[in-house]
CSV table of C-alpha atoms in Angstrom, one decimal:
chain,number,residue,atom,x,y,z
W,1,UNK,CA,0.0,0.0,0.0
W,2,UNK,CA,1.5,3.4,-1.0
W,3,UNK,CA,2.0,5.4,2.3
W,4,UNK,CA,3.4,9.3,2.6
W,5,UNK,CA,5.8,10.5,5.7
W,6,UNK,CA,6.5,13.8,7.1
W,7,UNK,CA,10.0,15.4,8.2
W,8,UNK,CA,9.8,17.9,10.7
W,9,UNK,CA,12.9,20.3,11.3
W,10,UNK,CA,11.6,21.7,14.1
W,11,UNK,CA,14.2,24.7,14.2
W,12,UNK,CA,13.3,25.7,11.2
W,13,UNK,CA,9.4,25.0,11.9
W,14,UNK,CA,9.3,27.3,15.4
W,15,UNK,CA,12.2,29.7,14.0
W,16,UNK,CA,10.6,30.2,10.4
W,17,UNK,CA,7.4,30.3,12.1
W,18,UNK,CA,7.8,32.4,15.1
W,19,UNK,CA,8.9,34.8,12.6
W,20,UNK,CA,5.6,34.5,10.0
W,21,UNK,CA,3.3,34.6,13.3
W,22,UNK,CA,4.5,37.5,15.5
W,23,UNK,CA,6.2,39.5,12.8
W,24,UNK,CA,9.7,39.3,13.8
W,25,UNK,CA,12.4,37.3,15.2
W,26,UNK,CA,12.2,35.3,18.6
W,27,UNK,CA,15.0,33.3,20.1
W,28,UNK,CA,14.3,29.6,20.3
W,29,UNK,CA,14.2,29.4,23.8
W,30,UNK,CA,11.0,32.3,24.1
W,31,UNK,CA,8.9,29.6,22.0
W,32,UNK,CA,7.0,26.8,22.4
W,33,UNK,CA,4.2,24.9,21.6
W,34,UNK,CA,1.2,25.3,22.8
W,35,UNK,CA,-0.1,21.6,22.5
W,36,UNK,CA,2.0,19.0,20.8
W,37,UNK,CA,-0.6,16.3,19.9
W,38,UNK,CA,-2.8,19.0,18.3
W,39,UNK,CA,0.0,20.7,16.4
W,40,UNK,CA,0.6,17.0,14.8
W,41,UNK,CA,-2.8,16.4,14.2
W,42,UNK,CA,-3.2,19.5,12.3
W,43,UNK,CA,0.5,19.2,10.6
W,44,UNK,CA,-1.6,15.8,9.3
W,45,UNK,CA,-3.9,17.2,8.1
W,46,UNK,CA,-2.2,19.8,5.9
W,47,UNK,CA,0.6,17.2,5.0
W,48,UNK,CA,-2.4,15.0,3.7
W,49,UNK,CA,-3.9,17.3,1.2
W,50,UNK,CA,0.1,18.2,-0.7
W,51,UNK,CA,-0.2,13.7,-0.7
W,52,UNK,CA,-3.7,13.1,-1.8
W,53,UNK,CA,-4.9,11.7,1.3
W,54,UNK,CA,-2.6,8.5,1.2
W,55,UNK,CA,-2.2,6.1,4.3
W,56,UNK,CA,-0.1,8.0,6.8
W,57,UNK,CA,3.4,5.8,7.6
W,58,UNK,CA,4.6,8.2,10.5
W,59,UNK,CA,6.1,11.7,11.3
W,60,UNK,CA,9.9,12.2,11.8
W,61,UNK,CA,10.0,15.5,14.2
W,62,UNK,CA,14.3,16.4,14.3
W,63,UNK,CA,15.3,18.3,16.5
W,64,UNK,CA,18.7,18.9,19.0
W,65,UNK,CA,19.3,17.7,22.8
W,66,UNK,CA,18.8,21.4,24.7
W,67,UNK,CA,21.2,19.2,27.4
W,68,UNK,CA,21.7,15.4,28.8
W,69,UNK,CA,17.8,15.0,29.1
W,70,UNK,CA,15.0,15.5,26.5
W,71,UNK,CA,12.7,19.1,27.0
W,72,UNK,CA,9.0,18.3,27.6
W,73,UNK,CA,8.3,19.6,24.5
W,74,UNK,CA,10.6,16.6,23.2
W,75,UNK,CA,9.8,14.2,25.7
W,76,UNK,CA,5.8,15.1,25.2
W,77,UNK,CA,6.3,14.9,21.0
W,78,UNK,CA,8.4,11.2,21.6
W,79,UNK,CA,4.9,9.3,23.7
W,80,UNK,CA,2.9,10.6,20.6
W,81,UNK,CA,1.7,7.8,18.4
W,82,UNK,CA,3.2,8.2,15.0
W,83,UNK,CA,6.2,9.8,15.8
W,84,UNK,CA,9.3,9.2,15.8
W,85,UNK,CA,12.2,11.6,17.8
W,86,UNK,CA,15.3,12.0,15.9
W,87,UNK,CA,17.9,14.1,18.0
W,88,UNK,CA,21.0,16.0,16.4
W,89,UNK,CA,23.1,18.4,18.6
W,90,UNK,CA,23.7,21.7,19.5
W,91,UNK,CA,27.0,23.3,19.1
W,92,UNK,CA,28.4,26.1,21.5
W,93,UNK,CA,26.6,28.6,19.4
W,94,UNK,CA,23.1,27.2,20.1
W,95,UNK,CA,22.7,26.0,16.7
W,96,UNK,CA,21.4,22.5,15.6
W,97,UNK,CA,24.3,19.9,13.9
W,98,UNK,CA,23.5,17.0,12.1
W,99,UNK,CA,20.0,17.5,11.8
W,100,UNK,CA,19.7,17.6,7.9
W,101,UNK,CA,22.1,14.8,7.6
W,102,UNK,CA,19.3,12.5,9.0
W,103,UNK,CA,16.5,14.0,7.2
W,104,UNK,CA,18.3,13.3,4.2
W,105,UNK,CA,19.2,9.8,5.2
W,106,UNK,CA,16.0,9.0,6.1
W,107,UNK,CA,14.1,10.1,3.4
W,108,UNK,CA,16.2,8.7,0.6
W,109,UNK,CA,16.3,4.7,2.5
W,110,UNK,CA,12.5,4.8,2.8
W,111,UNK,CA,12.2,5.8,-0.7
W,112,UNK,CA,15.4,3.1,-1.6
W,113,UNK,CA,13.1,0.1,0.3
W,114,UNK,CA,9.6,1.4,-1.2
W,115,UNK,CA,8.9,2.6,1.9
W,116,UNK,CA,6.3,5.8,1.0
W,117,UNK,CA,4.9,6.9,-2.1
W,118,UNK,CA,5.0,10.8,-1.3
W,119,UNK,CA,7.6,12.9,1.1
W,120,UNK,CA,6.3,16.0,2.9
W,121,UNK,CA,9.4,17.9,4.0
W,122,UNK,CA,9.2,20.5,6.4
W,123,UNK,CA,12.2,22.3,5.9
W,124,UNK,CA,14.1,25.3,3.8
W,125,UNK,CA,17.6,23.7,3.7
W,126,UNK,CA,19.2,24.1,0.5
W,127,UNK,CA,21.3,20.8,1.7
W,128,UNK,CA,18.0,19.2,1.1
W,129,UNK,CA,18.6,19.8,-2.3
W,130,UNK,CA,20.3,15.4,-3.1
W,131,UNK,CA,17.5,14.0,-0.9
W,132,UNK,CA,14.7,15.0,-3.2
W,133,UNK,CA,16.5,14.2,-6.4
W,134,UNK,CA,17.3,10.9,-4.9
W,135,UNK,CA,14.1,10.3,-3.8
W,136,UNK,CA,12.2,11.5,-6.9
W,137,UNK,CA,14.6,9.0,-9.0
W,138,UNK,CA,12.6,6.3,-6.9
W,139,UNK,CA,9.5,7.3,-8.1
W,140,UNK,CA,8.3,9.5,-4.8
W,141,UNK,CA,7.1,12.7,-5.2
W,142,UNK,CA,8.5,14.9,-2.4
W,143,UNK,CA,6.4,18.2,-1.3
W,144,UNK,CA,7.3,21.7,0.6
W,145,UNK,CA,5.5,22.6,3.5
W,146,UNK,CA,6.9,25.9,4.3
W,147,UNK,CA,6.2,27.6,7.9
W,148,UNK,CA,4.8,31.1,6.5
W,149,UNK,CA,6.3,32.4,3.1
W,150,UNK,CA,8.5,30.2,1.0
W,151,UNK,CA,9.8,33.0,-0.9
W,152,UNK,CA,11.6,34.4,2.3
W,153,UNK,CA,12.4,30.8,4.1
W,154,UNK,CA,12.7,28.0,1.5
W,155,UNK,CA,15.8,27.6,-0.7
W,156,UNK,CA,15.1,28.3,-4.0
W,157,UNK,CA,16.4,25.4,-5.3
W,158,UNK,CA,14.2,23.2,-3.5
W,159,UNK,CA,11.3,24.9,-4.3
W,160,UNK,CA,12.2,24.3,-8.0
W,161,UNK,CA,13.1,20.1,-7.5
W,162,UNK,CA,10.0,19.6,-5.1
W,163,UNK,CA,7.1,18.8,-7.1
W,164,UNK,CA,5.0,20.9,-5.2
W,165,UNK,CA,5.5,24.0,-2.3
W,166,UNK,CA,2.6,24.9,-0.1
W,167,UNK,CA,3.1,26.7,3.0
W,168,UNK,CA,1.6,26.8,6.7
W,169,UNK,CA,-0.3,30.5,6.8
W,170,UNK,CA,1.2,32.8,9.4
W,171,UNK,CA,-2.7,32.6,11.5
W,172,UNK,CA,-2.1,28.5,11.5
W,173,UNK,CA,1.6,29.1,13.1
W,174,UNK,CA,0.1,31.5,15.5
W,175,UNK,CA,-2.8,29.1,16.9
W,176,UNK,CA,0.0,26.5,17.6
W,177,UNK,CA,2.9,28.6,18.9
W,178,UNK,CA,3.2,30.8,22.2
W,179,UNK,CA,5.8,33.3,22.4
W,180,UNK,CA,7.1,33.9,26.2
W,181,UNK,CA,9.6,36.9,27.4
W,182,UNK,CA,11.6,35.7,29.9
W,183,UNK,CA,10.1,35.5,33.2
W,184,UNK,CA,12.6,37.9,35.9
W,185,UNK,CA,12.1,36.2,39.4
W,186,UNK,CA,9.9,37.6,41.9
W,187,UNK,CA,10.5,36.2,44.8
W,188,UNK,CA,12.0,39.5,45.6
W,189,UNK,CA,8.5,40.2,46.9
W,190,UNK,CA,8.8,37.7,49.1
W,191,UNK,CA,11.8,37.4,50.3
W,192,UNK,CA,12.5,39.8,52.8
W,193,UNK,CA,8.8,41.1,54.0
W,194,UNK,CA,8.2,43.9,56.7
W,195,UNK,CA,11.7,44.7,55.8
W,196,UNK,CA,12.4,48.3,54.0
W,197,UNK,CA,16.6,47.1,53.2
W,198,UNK,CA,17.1,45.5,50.2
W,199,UNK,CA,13.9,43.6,49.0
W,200,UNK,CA,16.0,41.9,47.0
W,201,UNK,CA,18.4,40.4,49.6
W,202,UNK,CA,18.6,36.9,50.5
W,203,UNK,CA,16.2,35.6,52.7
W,204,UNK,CA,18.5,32.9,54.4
W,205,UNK,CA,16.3,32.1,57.1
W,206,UNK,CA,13.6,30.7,55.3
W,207,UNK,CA,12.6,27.2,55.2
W,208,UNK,CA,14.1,25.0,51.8
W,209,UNK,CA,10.5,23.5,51.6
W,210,UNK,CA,8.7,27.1,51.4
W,211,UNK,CA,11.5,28.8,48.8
W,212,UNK,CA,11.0,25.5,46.8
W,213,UNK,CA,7.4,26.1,47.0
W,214,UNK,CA,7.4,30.1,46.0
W,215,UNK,CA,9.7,29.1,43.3
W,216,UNK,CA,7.8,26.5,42.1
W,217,UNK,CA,4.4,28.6,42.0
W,218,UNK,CA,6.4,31.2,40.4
W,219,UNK,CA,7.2,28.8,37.5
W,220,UNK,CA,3.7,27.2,37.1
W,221,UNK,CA,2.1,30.6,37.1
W,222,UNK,CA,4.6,32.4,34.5
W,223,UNK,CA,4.4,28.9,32.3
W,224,UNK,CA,0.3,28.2,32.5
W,225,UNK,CA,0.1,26.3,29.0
W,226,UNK,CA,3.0,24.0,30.2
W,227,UNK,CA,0.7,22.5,33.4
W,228,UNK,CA,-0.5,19.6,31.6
W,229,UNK,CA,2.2,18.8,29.9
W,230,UNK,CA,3.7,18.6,33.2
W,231,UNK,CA,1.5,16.7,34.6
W,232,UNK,CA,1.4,14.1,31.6
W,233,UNK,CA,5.2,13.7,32.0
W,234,UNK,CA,5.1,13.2,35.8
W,235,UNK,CA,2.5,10.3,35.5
W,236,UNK,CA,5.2,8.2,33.8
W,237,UNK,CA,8.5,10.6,35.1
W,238,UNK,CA,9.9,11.9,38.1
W,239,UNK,CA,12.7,13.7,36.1
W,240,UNK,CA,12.1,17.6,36.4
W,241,UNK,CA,12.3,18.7,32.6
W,242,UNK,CA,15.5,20.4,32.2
W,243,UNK,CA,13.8,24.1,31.3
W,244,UNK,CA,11.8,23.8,34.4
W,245,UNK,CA,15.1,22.3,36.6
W,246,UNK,CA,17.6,24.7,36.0
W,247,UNK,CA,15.2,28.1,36.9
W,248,UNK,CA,13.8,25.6,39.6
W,249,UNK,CA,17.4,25.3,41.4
W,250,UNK,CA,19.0,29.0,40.2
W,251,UNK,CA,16.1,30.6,41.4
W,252,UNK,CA,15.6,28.8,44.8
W,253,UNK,CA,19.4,29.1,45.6
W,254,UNK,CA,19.0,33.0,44.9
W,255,UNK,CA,16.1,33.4,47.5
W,256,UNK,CA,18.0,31.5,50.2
W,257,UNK,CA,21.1,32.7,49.1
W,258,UNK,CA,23.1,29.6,49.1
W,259,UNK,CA,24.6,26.5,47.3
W,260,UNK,CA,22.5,23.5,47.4
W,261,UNK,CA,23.6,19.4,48.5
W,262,UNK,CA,22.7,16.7,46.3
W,263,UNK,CA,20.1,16.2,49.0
W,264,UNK,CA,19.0,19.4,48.9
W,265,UNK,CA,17.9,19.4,45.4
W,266,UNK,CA,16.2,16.2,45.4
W,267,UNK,CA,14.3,17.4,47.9
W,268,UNK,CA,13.2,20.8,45.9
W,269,UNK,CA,12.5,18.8,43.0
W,270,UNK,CA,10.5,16.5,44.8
W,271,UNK,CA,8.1,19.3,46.0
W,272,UNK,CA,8.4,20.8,42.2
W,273,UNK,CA,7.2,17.3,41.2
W,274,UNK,CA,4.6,17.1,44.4
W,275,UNK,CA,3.2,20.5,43.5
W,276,UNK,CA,2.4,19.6,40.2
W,277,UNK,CA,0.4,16.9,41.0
W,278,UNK,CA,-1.5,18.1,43.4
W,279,UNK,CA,-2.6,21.1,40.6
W,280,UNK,CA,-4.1,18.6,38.8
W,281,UNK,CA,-6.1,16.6,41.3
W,282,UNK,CA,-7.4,20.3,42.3
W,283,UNK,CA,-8.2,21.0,38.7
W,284,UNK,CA,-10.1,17.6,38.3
W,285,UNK,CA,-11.9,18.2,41.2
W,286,UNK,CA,-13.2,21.7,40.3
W,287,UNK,CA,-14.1,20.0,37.2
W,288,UNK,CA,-16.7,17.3,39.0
């Protein structure tokens, strides 16, 4: 049975498409998506139409390690049925390496072993370029979906080999991506109360267990789209995501104004990891 694919490069999807939604610019790291499984579902759906509504065989979503442990956006994107994680690397510069190696590898062995009938790349990479002349001498047609314009983000010369280019609309990237300025703590509110000093001082007497938990409240109220991803990856996870982790620590060590034990920070991310949790059993119960 003929079947299509789709290859995701997910820096250039959020980076190309952060751009054609807000209008300029945004770092990686002020990005995100809003919900995962429905940003696949509708990448489906669009994906089917450039194939003709052939059987889908899976999505390949690329994208680089942020450090040793997936992101929840990764680790959220991996449990989806249908699609399959393929990880490059970042190099000290924060960009992605050996991403479009694998999208080319992949695309030309499934066309090689008769693998799909149609390719829907996702992608503006002139390196693309051998991939879809390979694959198109196997008999696969191989289709653009550009994120916004493909005048301003696809390589010209794919655009010419591809047999066809469509392109995500700027209001479709927007209903799928949340921009987020980084959040400044504010447990300088806090920290030091009844005290007219330095508000943002150190609060060294307080408890580990109530910084963890101001820090921690902090995080879920600056990141409110992120809760239920959260609590998804904590039902099979104890790991703290490492975009949560590394505020979760900084921020908790600069309220108390200290260095933290091993000890110590298993115990902050176990109330990180507690507090979670207990949002969503108050959230299903307000619910009933």
């Amino acid at each position: 049975m003929d079947r299509y694919a789709v290859f995701v490069d997910a820096g250039y999807l959020i980076a190309a498409g952060a751009q054609a939604a807000f209008g300029y610019q945004v770092p990686r790291k002020h990005v995100s998506i809003l919900n995962p499984g429905d940003l696949i579902a509708a990448l489906i759906a669009r994906a089917s139409e450039a194939a003709d509504g052939l059987p889908l065989l899976r999505i390949y979503w690329y994208d680089a390690m942020p450090g040793p442990r997936l992101s929840l956006e990764q680790n959220t994107l991996a449990m989806l049925p249908g699609v399959k994680l393929r990880l490059g690397a970042l190099n000290c510069s924060g960009e992605q390496k050996g991403v479009d190696a694998m999208i080319v590898t992949d695309v030309i062995e499934l066309a090689r072993n008769g693998a799909i009938a149609d390719a829907v790349l996702i992608s503006g990479d002139e390196d693309l370029h051998i991939a879809i002349q390979l694959a198109q001498s196997f008999g696969v047609r191989v289709h653009i979906l550009a994120a916004g314009d493909p005048t301003k983000n696809v390589s010209p010369s794919i655009q010419m080999d591809a047999d066809s280019v469509r392109s995500l609309s700027s209001e479709w990237l927007a209903q799928h991506l949340h921009r987020h300025e980084p959040q400044e703590g504010t447990f300088s509110e806090v920290s030091n109360p009844g005290q007219g000093t330095d508000p943002s001082a150190p609060n060294e007497s307080m408890p580990l267990e109530e910084a963890a938990e101001l820090i921690t409240e902090e995080l879920l109220s600056a990141t409110p789209e992120q809760l239920v991803p959260l609590q998804a990856h904590f039902q099979f996870n104890q790991v703290v995501p490492p975009e949560f982790d590394r505020k979760l620590i900084a921020k908790t060590s600069r309220l108390l104004g200290r260095q933290f034990s091993g000890e110590d920070m298993r115990r902050i991310r176990g109330i990180f990891v507690r507090l979670v949790r207990a949002r969503g059993v108050t959230t299903a119960s307000q619910a009933q």
